[in-house]
XYZ file of C-alpha atoms in Angstrom:
705
model
C 111.702 99.804 149.269
C 112.757 97.523 146.439
C 110.011 96.667 143.978
C 109.778 94.261 141.069
C 108.969 95.575 137.585
C 108.611 94.401 133.994
C 109.313 96.475 130.890
C 107.562 95.124 127.803
C 108.895 95.762 124.321
C 108.579 94.696 120.704
C 110.272 91.431 119.794
C 113.908 92.037 118.922
C 114.394 95.035 121.233
C 114.980 93.137 124.488
C 118.757 93.676 124.546
C 118.415 97.426 123.997
C 115.824 97.685 126.777
C 118.041 95.708 129.148
C 121.015 97.979 128.458
C 119.109 101.207 129.058
C 117.376 99.875 132.200
C 120.788 99.240 133.727
C 121.686 102.890 133.120
C 118.564 103.844 135.126
C 119.806 101.845 138.132
C 117.854 98.621 137.547
C 119.071 95.480 139.336
C 118.412 91.766 138.898
C 117.745 92.345 135.204
C 116.443 89.322 133.351
C 115.063 89.334 129.829
C 112.749 87.054 127.903
C 111.024 87.363 124.542
C 109.116 90.651 124.507
C 109.868 91.608 128.134
C 112.661 92.559 130.539
C 112.187 91.981 134.288
C 114.082 94.086 136.841
C 114.165 95.248 140.449
C 114.703 98.681 141.934
C 113.262 101.528 143.901
C 110.331 103.547 142.620
C 112.649 106.091 141.006
C 114.024 103.434 138.656
C 110.553 102.814 137.229
C 109.969 106.574 136.919
C 113.207 106.945 134.972
C 112.140 104.084 132.724
C 108.800 105.772 132.031
C 110.484 109.103 131.329
C 113.676 108.034 129.565
C 113.160 104.627 127.951
C 113.281 104.987 124.191
C 112.723 101.322 123.390
C 110.208 100.001 125.970
C 106.496 99.659 125.273
C 105.238 99.713 128.874
C 106.570 99.679 132.454
C 104.601 97.417 134.810
C 104.672 97.096 138.605
C 104.578 93.393 139.534
C 101.922 92.580 142.182
C 102.351 88.804 142.114
C 101.075 85.673 140.402
C 99.003 82.572 141.082
C 97.437 79.490 139.477
C 94.092 79.953 137.684
C 92.601 76.540 136.863
C 89.127 78.100 136.882
C 87.364 81.467 137.119
C 86.920 81.251 140.906
C 90.670 80.914 141.431
C 91.196 83.992 139.262
C 88.691 85.999 141.306
C 90.155 84.800 144.599
C 93.739 85.402 143.506
C 93.055 88.986 142.458
C 91.006 89.717 145.571
C 93.825 88.394 147.781
C 95.965 91.365 146.694
C 95.641 94.384 149.013
C 94.314 97.058 146.648
C 93.885 99.728 149.313
C 97.451 100.877 148.796
C 96.990 101.238 145.054
C 93.476 102.426 144.163
C 91.326 105.179 145.680
C 87.700 104.157 146.397
C 86.632 107.221 144.409
C 89.137 106.651 141.615
C 88.855 105.184 138.140
C 90.249 101.900 136.869
C 90.453 99.726 133.772
C 91.686 96.186 133.223
C 93.615 94.908 130.199
C 94.254 91.200 129.692
C 97.015 89.690 127.568
C 97.034 85.952 126.865
C 100.250 84.173 125.917
C 98.699 80.723 125.723
C 95.058 79.674 125.642
C 93.420 79.750 129.072
C 90.272 78.119 130.386
C 88.343 81.356 129.834
C 88.550 84.180 127.247
C 90.451 87.404 127.827
C 87.444 89.706 128.029
C 85.884 87.478 130.711
C 89.164 87.438 132.654
C 89.183 91.256 132.589
C 85.624 91.329 133.897
C 86.355 88.910 136.775
C 89.506 90.845 137.687
C 87.561 94.097 137.830
C 84.858 92.459 139.963
C 87.412 91.152 142.455
C 89.026 94.579 142.842
C 85.867 96.647 143.241
C 84.246 94.070 145.530
C 87.231 94.212 147.896
C 87.294 98.016 147.983
C 83.514 98.333 148.389
C 83.485 95.822 151.240
C 86.263 97.761 152.964
C 85.234 101.380 152.311
C 81.549 101.216 151.385
C 82.164 102.695 147.945
C 83.904 101.479 144.822
C 86.016 102.904 142.013
C 84.365 103.386 138.634
C 85.505 102.017 135.304
C 87.000 104.392 132.734
C 88.390 102.768 129.611
C 90.262 105.832 128.342
C 93.103 107.034 130.566
C 91.992 105.650 133.942
C 93.784 106.699 137.114
C 95.009 103.114 137.549
C 95.332 100.580 134.739
C 95.551 96.946 135.860
C 97.380 94.605 133.534
C 96.504 90.882 133.725
C 98.852 88.425 132.028
C 97.567 84.881 131.420
C 99.901 82.063 130.439
C 97.759 78.945 130.310
C 96.695 78.253 133.908
C 99.044 80.851 135.379
C 98.224 84.492 136.008
C 100.287 87.543 136.911
C 98.862 90.892 137.943
C 100.528 94.249 137.300
C 99.805 97.933 137.572
C 100.659 99.666 134.313
C 102.770 102.638 135.407
C 103.083 103.900 131.844
C 99.287 103.999 131.429
C 99.541 103.753 127.665
C 102.255 102.766 125.225
C 105.526 104.610 125.846
C 105.916 104.958 122.087
C 103.336 107.736 122.361
C 105.768 110.566 122.954
C 103.175 113.309 122.554
C 104.511 114.956 119.403
C 102.673 112.955 116.740
C 99.171 114.232 116.040
C 98.125 111.163 114.066
C 99.556 107.834 113.046
C 100.053 108.718 109.418
C 99.194 106.420 106.543
C 101.589 103.648 107.583
C 102.958 104.581 111.003
C 106.269 103.414 112.391
C 106.176 103.195 116.172
C 108.444 105.723 117.832
C 110.081 103.077 120.031
C 110.925 100.955 116.984
C 112.257 103.997 115.122
C 114.550 104.811 118.046
C 115.738 101.193 118.171
C 116.512 101.192 114.446
C 118.523 104.379 114.867
C 120.507 102.836 117.713
C 121.083 99.580 115.799
C 122.312 101.587 112.826
C 124.830 103.397 115.028
C 123.085 106.698 115.722
C 124.159 108.878 117.375
C 127.840 108.122 116.914
C 130.120 109.045 119.791
C 132.536 111.159 117.758
C 133.900 114.661 118.212
C 132.724 115.751 114.754
C 129.174 114.493 115.312
C 126.759 112.622 113.079
C 124.728 113.372 109.966
C 121.443 111.544 109.458
C 119.248 111.387 106.346
C 115.810 109.805 105.985
C 114.896 109.840 102.266
C 111.305 108.679 102.907
C 110.554 110.560 106.117
C 106.728 110.534 105.979
C 105.485 111.950 109.291
C 109.076 112.427 110.494
C 109.319 109.720 113.160
C 112.963 108.860 112.441
C 113.865 112.545 112.303
C 112.230 113.512 115.595
C 113.548 110.445 117.430
C 117.052 111.142 116.114
C 116.884 114.755 117.280
C 115.655 113.697 120.732
C 118.497 111.187 121.022
C 121.181 113.569 119.779
C 120.063 116.390 122.089
C 119.696 114.156 125.178
C 115.957 114.840 125.373
C 113.830 112.480 127.462
C 111.282 110.857 125.111
C 108.570 110.993 127.794
C 108.978 114.697 128.485
C 106.244 115.628 126.007
C 103.638 113.190 127.362
C 100.631 114.485 129.291
C 99.555 111.177 130.818
C 101.177 108.387 132.810
C 99.521 105.523 134.634
C 101.089 106.312 138.016
C 99.807 109.857 138.579
C 96.489 108.543 139.987
C 98.103 105.565 141.718
C 98.165 105.835 145.529
C 101.830 104.818 145.629
C 102.864 107.788 143.487
C 105.613 110.124 144.792
C 104.900 113.558 143.215
C 108.076 115.140 144.618
C 110.339 112.477 143.174
C 108.629 112.743 139.811
C 108.896 116.562 139.803
C 112.642 116.334 140.456
C 113.077 113.940 137.522
C 111.071 116.228 135.228
C 113.152 119.248 136.234
C 116.385 117.366 135.582
C 115.138 116.148 132.180
C 114.077 119.673 131.192
C 117.496 121.037 132.110
C 119.245 118.291 130.129
C 117.052 119.069 127.114
C 117.994 122.768 127.194
C 121.690 121.959 127.401
C 121.421 119.213 124.800
C 119.693 121.356 122.187
C 122.281 124.085 122.660
C 125.227 121.737 122.196
C 124.020 119.259 119.581
C 126.513 118.142 116.907
C 124.252 116.601 114.314
C 122.636 117.326 110.982
C 119.220 115.683 110.668
C 117.668 115.887 107.206
C 114.487 114.365 105.797
C 113.030 114.100 102.311
C 109.689 112.836 101.057
C 107.807 112.915 97.769
C 104.474 113.797 99.369
C 103.271 116.756 101.403
C 105.364 117.428 104.496
C 102.674 119.278 106.456
C 102.230 116.485 109.008
C 105.987 116.114 109.367
C 106.390 119.856 109.988
C 103.608 119.776 112.568
C 105.250 116.907 114.464
C 108.639 118.632 114.423
C 107.056 121.840 115.715
C 105.151 120.003 118.469
C 108.382 118.313 119.569
C 110.068 121.733 119.830
C 112.644 120.872 117.176
C 112.087 123.619 114.601
C 115.453 124.715 113.284
C 117.006 121.433 114.431
C 115.488 119.124 111.807
C 115.588 120.085 108.122
C 113.050 118.686 105.656
C 112.469 119.086 101.933
C 109.952 117.696 99.452
C 111.895 115.495 97.052
C 111.369 112.234 95.167
C 113.736 109.304 95.572
C 114.456 109.938 91.888
C 116.276 113.152 92.821
C 117.882 111.929 96.041
C 121.417 113.229 96.584
C 123.848 113.266 99.464
C 123.494 116.673 101.186
C 126.620 118.830 101.071
C 126.064 119.692 104.741
C 126.762 116.069 105.691
C 130.360 116.200 104.453
C 131.571 117.954 107.620
C 130.587 114.997 109.830
C 132.704 111.937 110.544
C 129.737 109.588 110.696
C 126.985 109.686 108.083
C 123.930 107.481 108.444
C 120.885 106.928 106.244
C 117.766 105.193 107.559
C 114.656 104.349 105.576
C 111.347 102.602 106.028
C 110.253 102.033 102.412
C 106.769 100.685 101.633
C 106.334 96.972 102.320
C 103.359 96.443 100.026
C 101.122 95.774 103.038
C 99.363 99.116 103.455
C 101.044 101.410 100.941
C 101.750 100.485 97.323
C 101.579 96.840 96.257
C 104.233 94.222 97.048
C 105.336 94.438 93.407
C 105.789 98.213 93.196
C 107.271 98.221 96.709
C 110.019 95.885 95.473
C 110.877 98.310 92.658
C 110.909 101.277 95.055
C 113.432 99.361 97.159
C 115.473 98.626 94.029
C 115.544 102.335 93.186
C 116.553 103.228 96.743
C 119.483 100.788 96.683
C 120.633 102.173 93.331
C 120.512 105.734 94.664
C 122.466 104.725 97.750
C 125.269 103.351 95.608
C 125.253 106.361 93.295
C 125.083 109.108 95.927
C 125.893 107.739 99.394
C 129.105 105.737 99.090
C 130.831 105.607 102.479
C 127.600 106.071 104.434
C 126.085 103.498 106.777
C 122.535 102.507 105.853
C 119.729 100.952 107.868
C 116.825 99.784 105.716
C 113.695 98.263 107.268
C 111.787 95.911 104.975
C 109.049 93.318 105.337
C 110.415 89.878 106.167
C 108.591 88.464 103.140
C 110.688 90.661 100.832
C 114.135 89.668 99.667
C 116.611 92.466 100.361
C 119.614 92.674 98.071
C 121.766 95.648 98.900
C 124.604 94.376 96.746
C 126.877 94.237 99.791
C 128.559 91.154 101.206
C 128.496 92.249 104.852
C 124.881 93.001 105.800
C 123.760 92.704 109.403
C 120.168 91.465 109.429
C 117.946 91.774 112.522
C 114.423 90.388 112.831
C 111.958 92.968 114.177
C 108.229 93.657 114.282
C 106.533 96.870 113.170
C 103.297 96.307 115.055
C 102.045 92.928 113.819
C 104.191 93.006 110.660
C 107.360 90.868 110.752
C 110.242 92.955 109.417
C 113.971 92.822 108.900
C 116.464 95.602 109.539
C 119.398 95.534 107.130
C 122.455 97.514 108.232
C 125.469 97.849 105.944
C 128.233 100.148 104.787
C 127.409 101.550 101.351
C 130.016 101.001 98.668
C 130.172 102.819 95.334
C 128.122 101.639 92.385
C 131.010 101.059 90.027
C 128.584 101.800 87.184
C 130.334 102.300 83.885
C 129.617 105.543 82.099
C 128.255 105.854 78.583
C 131.753 106.145 77.127
C 132.153 102.441 77.742
C 129.787 101.640 74.849
C 132.746 101.477 72.477
C 134.557 99.053 74.789
C 131.474 96.898 75.301
C 131.099 95.878 71.697
C 134.401 94.369 70.633
C 134.375 91.316 68.361
C 135.013 88.018 70.062
C 135.795 86.150 66.834
C 136.687 87.370 63.323
C 133.772 86.825 60.955
C 133.356 87.796 57.331
C 130.028 87.589 55.514
C 127.567 90.154 54.188
C 125.503 90.397 57.358
C 128.507 90.518 59.684
C 130.295 93.088 57.542
C 127.216 95.318 57.518
C 126.861 95.017 61.297
C 130.511 95.944 61.721
C 130.146 98.944 59.401
C 126.993 100.170 61.152
C 128.588 99.822 64.581
C 131.522 101.934 63.448
C 129.137 104.709 62.377
C 126.538 104.530 65.151
C 128.578 103.901 68.312
C 130.353 107.323 68.314
C 126.983 109.034 67.778
C 125.396 107.055 70.623
C 128.272 108.053 72.920
C 127.932 111.738 72.075
C 124.160 111.700 72.562
C 124.405 109.517 75.710
C 122.080 106.902 74.221
C 122.104 103.374 75.594
C 119.263 101.873 73.542
C 119.440 102.148 69.754
C 119.204 100.265 66.455
C 122.276 99.122 64.557
C 120.681 97.185 61.714
C 117.302 97.601 60.018
C 116.844 95.078 57.215
C 119.749 96.701 55.387
C 120.224 93.523 53.327
C 116.927 92.046 52.060
C 118.139 88.477 52.628
C 118.566 89.284 56.324
C 115.130 90.721 57.045
C 115.650 91.565 60.722
C 116.127 94.509 63.043
C 119.028 94.432 65.505
C 118.566 96.650 68.551
C 120.879 97.294 71.489
C 119.257 97.750 74.887
C 121.927 98.830 77.353
C 124.098 95.732 76.942
C 121.364 93.387 75.735
C 120.659 92.737 72.043
C 117.334 92.037 70.322
C 117.263 90.426 66.883
C 113.680 90.702 65.634
C 112.492 89.120 62.406
C 110.268 91.289 60.185
C 107.136 89.770 58.565
C 108.220 87.285 55.897
C 106.492 86.092 52.711
C 104.483 82.911 53.027
C 106.766 81.378 50.427
C 109.614 81.334 52.953
C 109.478 78.108 55.016
C 109.377 78.626 58.772
C 112.307 76.270 59.405
C 114.484 78.104 56.890
C 113.545 81.455 58.444
C 114.361 80.049 61.870
C 117.822 78.977 60.736
C 118.424 82.431 59.232
C 117.321 84.131 62.471
C 119.635 81.964 64.567
C 122.442 82.730 62.137
C 121.844 86.467 62.575
C 121.814 86.115 66.358
C 125.074 84.131 66.317
C 126.666 86.678 64.006
C 125.588 89.573 66.240
C 127.116 87.813 69.238
C 130.451 87.274 67.489
C 130.689 90.661 65.770
C 129.733 92.619 68.886
C 131.408 90.417 71.468
C 128.148 90.018 73.381
C 127.622 86.655 75.130
C 125.021 84.581 73.312
C 122.660 84.413 76.364
C 122.304 88.212 76.113
C 121.093 87.952 72.510
C 117.302 87.675 72.256
C 116.092 86.354 68.894
C 112.390 86.963 68.169
C 110.786 85.040 65.319
C 107.976 86.648 63.309
C 104.601 85.161 64.136
C 105.870 83.446 67.292
C 103.036 83.272 69.808
C 103.649 84.824 73.199
C 101.735 84.566 76.443
C 99.153 87.313 76.903
C 100.314 90.045 79.267
C 96.921 90.201 80.928
C 97.576 86.982 82.838
C 101.193 87.572 83.781
C 101.990 87.277 87.450
C 104.152 89.535 89.592
C 107.158 87.290 89.043
C 107.078 88.088 85.323
C 107.395 91.796 86.060
C 110.206 91.184 88.548
C 112.140 89.314 85.853
C 111.967 92.150 83.322
C 115.356 93.535 82.340
C 116.234 97.012 83.577
C 117.850 99.312 81.006
C 118.887 102.957 80.955
C 117.855 105.861 78.740
C 118.863 109.474 79.375
C 119.430 108.813 83.066
C 116.087 107.054 83.490
C 115.492 103.347 84.090
C 113.014 101.232 82.159
C 111.787 97.672 82.560
C 111.760 95.902 79.202
C 110.537 92.547 77.926
C 113.258 91.576 75.488
C 111.302 88.471 74.466
C 108.234 90.467 73.382
C 107.105 89.878 69.815
C 106.227 93.551 69.284
C 106.761 96.394 71.754
C 109.315 95.462 74.412
C 108.313 98.390 76.636
C 110.733 101.047 75.373
C 109.850 101.872 71.742
C 112.955 103.199 70.018
C 110.814 104.995 67.453
C 109.534 107.329 70.197
C 112.915 108.243 71.696
C 112.745 111.860 70.501
C 109.072 112.067 71.457
C 110.052 111.139 75.008
C 112.817 113.734 74.886
C 110.313 116.370 73.760
C 107.987 115.427 76.617
C 110.828 115.548 79.145
C 112.061 118.927 77.891
C 108.582 120.492 77.977
C 107.125 118.937 81.119
C 108.604 121.182 83.816
C 105.890 122.504 86.111
C 103.147 120.935 84.006
C 100.191 118.635 84.541
C 100.719 115.706 82.190
C 98.163 113.294 80.731
C 99.132 110.149 78.836
C 96.554 108.096 76.938
C 97.415 104.496 76.098
C 100.454 104.805 78.315
C 101.734 101.279 77.619
C 104.701 100.608 79.873
C 104.702 104.208 81.117
C 107.908 105.324 79.387
C 106.384 108.678 78.375
C 105.094 109.255 81.908
C 108.521 108.577 83.403
C 109.996 111.075 80.914
C 107.465 113.700 81.995
C 108.216 113.059 85.659
C 111.954 113.284 84.989
C 111.352 116.586 83.224
C 109.665 118.042 86.291
C 105.942 117.455 85.755
C 104.131 118.394 88.952
C 101.705 115.543 88.533
C 100.546 113.153 85.864
C 97.699 110.827 85.002
C 98.316 107.812 82.779
C 95.469 105.775 81.315
C 95.453 102.421 79.549
C 92.818 99.728 78.954
C 95.299 96.921 79.670
C 95.685 95.733 83.261
C 99.192 94.492 82.482
C 100.195 97.891 81.078
C 98.822 99.634 84.170
C 101.009 97.420 86.353
C 103.993 97.913 84.027
C 103.623 101.690 84.196
C 103.422 101.665 87.977
C 106.553 99.520 88.145
C 108.466 101.900 85.853
C 107.372 104.883 87.944
C 108.503 103.059 91.089
C 111.872 101.893 89.757
C 112.665 105.518 88.887
C 111.730 106.702 92.364
C 108.738 108.878 91.513
C 105.695 109.228 93.753
C 102.657 107.106 92.943
C 100.504 109.818 94.520
C 101.794 112.488 92.156
C 101.912 110.171 89.140
C 98.739 108.108 89.008
C 97.982 105.233 86.638
C 94.384 104.185 86.003
C 92.256 102.089 83.681
C 91.015 103.781 80.497
C 87.341 103.460 79.637
C 87.425 105.706 76.608
C 86.235 108.341 76.134
C 84.057 108.398 79.257
C 87.160 108.290 81.471
C 88.275 111.640 80.066
C 84.883 113.302 80.181
C 84.577 112.412 83.863
C 87.831 114.199 84.674
C 87.471 117.677 86.125
C 91.122 118.637 85.901
C 92.896 120.159 82.926
C 96.347 119.318 81.608
C 99.169 121.384 80.157
C 100.719 118.556 78.155
C 98.897 115.539 76.727
C 100.440 112.617 74.882
C 98.222 110.203 72.972
C 99.990 107.061 71.796
C 97.201 106.072 69.429
C 96.934 102.285 69.190
C 96.835 100.379 65.930
C 93.194 100.656 64.795
C 93.353 97.146 63.357
C 94.305 95.744 66.769
C 91.884 97.851 68.801
C 88.820 98.114 66.603
C 86.704 99.198 69.560
C 88.674 102.435 69.858
C 86.783 105.459 68.587
C 89.768 107.669 67.810
C 87.762 110.778 67.004
C 85.729 110.688 70.233
C 88.827 109.957 72.270
C 90.864 112.800 70.814
C 87.949 115.210 71.130
C 87.654 114.362 74.817
C 91.417 114.797 75.227
C 91.396 118.218 73.549
C 88.648 119.315 75.948
C 91.007 118.578 78.840
C 93.758 120.886 77.524
C 94.550 123.982 79.578
C 94.472 127.400 77.907
C 98.025 127.140 76.589
C 98.246 123.376 76.674
C 99.665 121.158 73.950
C 98.586 117.760 72.718
C 101.057 115.392 71.110
C 99.722 112.418 69.148
C 101.740 109.513 67.784
C 99.761 107.368 65.358
C 100.007 104.816 62.598
C 100.938 106.420 59.291
C 98.068 104.624 57.519
C 95.455 105.757 60.013
C 93.039 108.433 58.714
C 93.546 111.799 60.363
C 90.835 112.309 63.021
C 88.853 115.558 62.837
C 90.264 117.026 66.103
C 93.752 116.903 64.550
C 92.921 118.609 61.254
C 94.637 121.807 62.439
C 97.550 119.961 64.069
C 101.073 120.335 62.734
C 102.905 117.255 61.499
C 106.307 117.119 63.215
C 107.281 113.615 62.134
C 110.435 114.884 60.438
C 111.638 116.231 63.779
C 111.117 113.060 65.804
C 112.624 110.378 63.558
C 115.766 109.116 65.326
C 118.959 108.920 63.300
C 119.295 105.173 63.821
C 115.757 104.554 62.495
C 115.739 106.904 59.501
C 116.422 104.134 57.010
C 113.049 103.000 55.731
C 111.056 104.860 58.434
C 107.685 103.139 58.660
C 106.842 103.577 62.313
C 104.157 106.258 62.072
C 103.665 109.989 62.289
C 103.573 112.538 65.071
C 101.343 115.605 65.295
C 101.151 118.478 67.748
C 98.182 120.659 68.619
C 98.165 123.646 68.590
C 100.843 123.726 65.937
C 101.875 127.374 66.460
C 103.482 126.445 69.815
C 105.983 124.040 68.307
C 109.303 123.948 70.199
C 111.250 120.929 68.960
């Protein structure tokens, strides 16, 4: 007997559902938004329940009618012959979905539908089925569209995305049906002799990985389920269902034995849930996973033997994990890593529709989807190489555009000749090329990875502001001409110029920060800042020390600022870190720098500093502590001695504390026994007239500079 069915699905998946239903033998297929209608024998619906990767539910259509009022709803439902569907001693539940507003609410419609069904059965058999909300024997699905109603029996019983292998949803779950659809839209699995390699760099609970393995091995997604809505339905054919299960089991055995795929997942957090899901799905040894940050993401060597290589990712949207701001920097890091490590791969990146995706590719196929209630966009593209110039290009970057001869220009030219070769050898992208060498030109000129900052030092009150302004503009123009850097990339900062407080800066300000490189790390800098732009050159060797000594350590950073020291510790292999700062803007800045480098926010936390109580409340100890002591004249509320004492108490048995402080600041008592290592941390390009401060290490007998 031919029956009429409806397969529901998430918006955007209708075409995929239609295509797979036709492979199950469906006829008269017709799709609309969120649903695909079809006809066929009972076996077609069973195949859909067992094999559909993209459908949400499979419904048996029992008919429709007008419902201008509640009586017409009751009468319409009761007119259906329920004796062929529900046992008088069985259990039922009713779910109502409303497309447009009806004359009565959904919960009331469910109640009236239930009443009509049980009244009919009780009148006919003298007994009635009972209501069971969780996993009833028969689930009735009522669909209301204004004054029209349609009644279905839900053969799936519960969402088909519930494959049976996932123990919990995870922190931000991706529905299995959507994951399978994304894989298919990205081209997995490819129909090639050499097979397909798949990588998920942010695998979480492993949904992409398990779905990919099931697809590649021809495993029915419903084979692991222990509940369907038709097993208690009176129209169920147990023999037909048993035959389909046996066939699916045989196909799974053959598929796992002959698979031609490499499926690899990485994640920065614990993979225990992912391992459990893989084990439950029976895919141990098929799916490979490894704990790894995006920061250390590389193309697996194993993938090179496959013709088709695909990467899929579901990075945080800023809805449930991270914030929208840090999520945008995580996405930026992911795109950069793709270009550096995955050239020639095809990528499928799912992002929130509210985010602007810029993969740097001209040909990006964008598909609107929904992850539950969240509107999303799938971006599929072929990854091209980054084309990033190496550090040796520094010499080529700074070629004079125009000949210029004056004292300032000549000194710039001389300094460039001496410093550029050193910067190339040391692989340094941010450095100083002029530091008030000529008293009449009282400025510092710093290079930040292609950008230039010309910062005026404090001037005597006898120097008029307009004259100083003209001199600063002259220096900026000279730097542009001598170095061949376009004038818009030269940032001239006047002494005493008032800047907007960082505490009230919105997300857009952080997004507009310039991204520069140092020692393979990325930093967000404010090149218009009057003082610290976010990457203090004076602490370059301090950051190197932290990076070189952080492996396997627990790192604590006090007054973390923009988080540059924390990023250095993470790059050096710190297991976890805690960064504290009293400034809300600095907390956000640090989190953005951690995100843009691809490090885990769970492993590298940033919190507000309420000194020294914040330290005394901590129960953990740290192997490496860095205190970037603020200027006491700017933060008079800071009790340096109490703060440092609390920090020392948090040191592990063989821990070290590094303190960078103003040279004029009195030495706090906890640092009396510390060793002064300032001579070791002064960068070559800042040695002239060093006035930045001093650096001490405690305990001093463990010095390794």
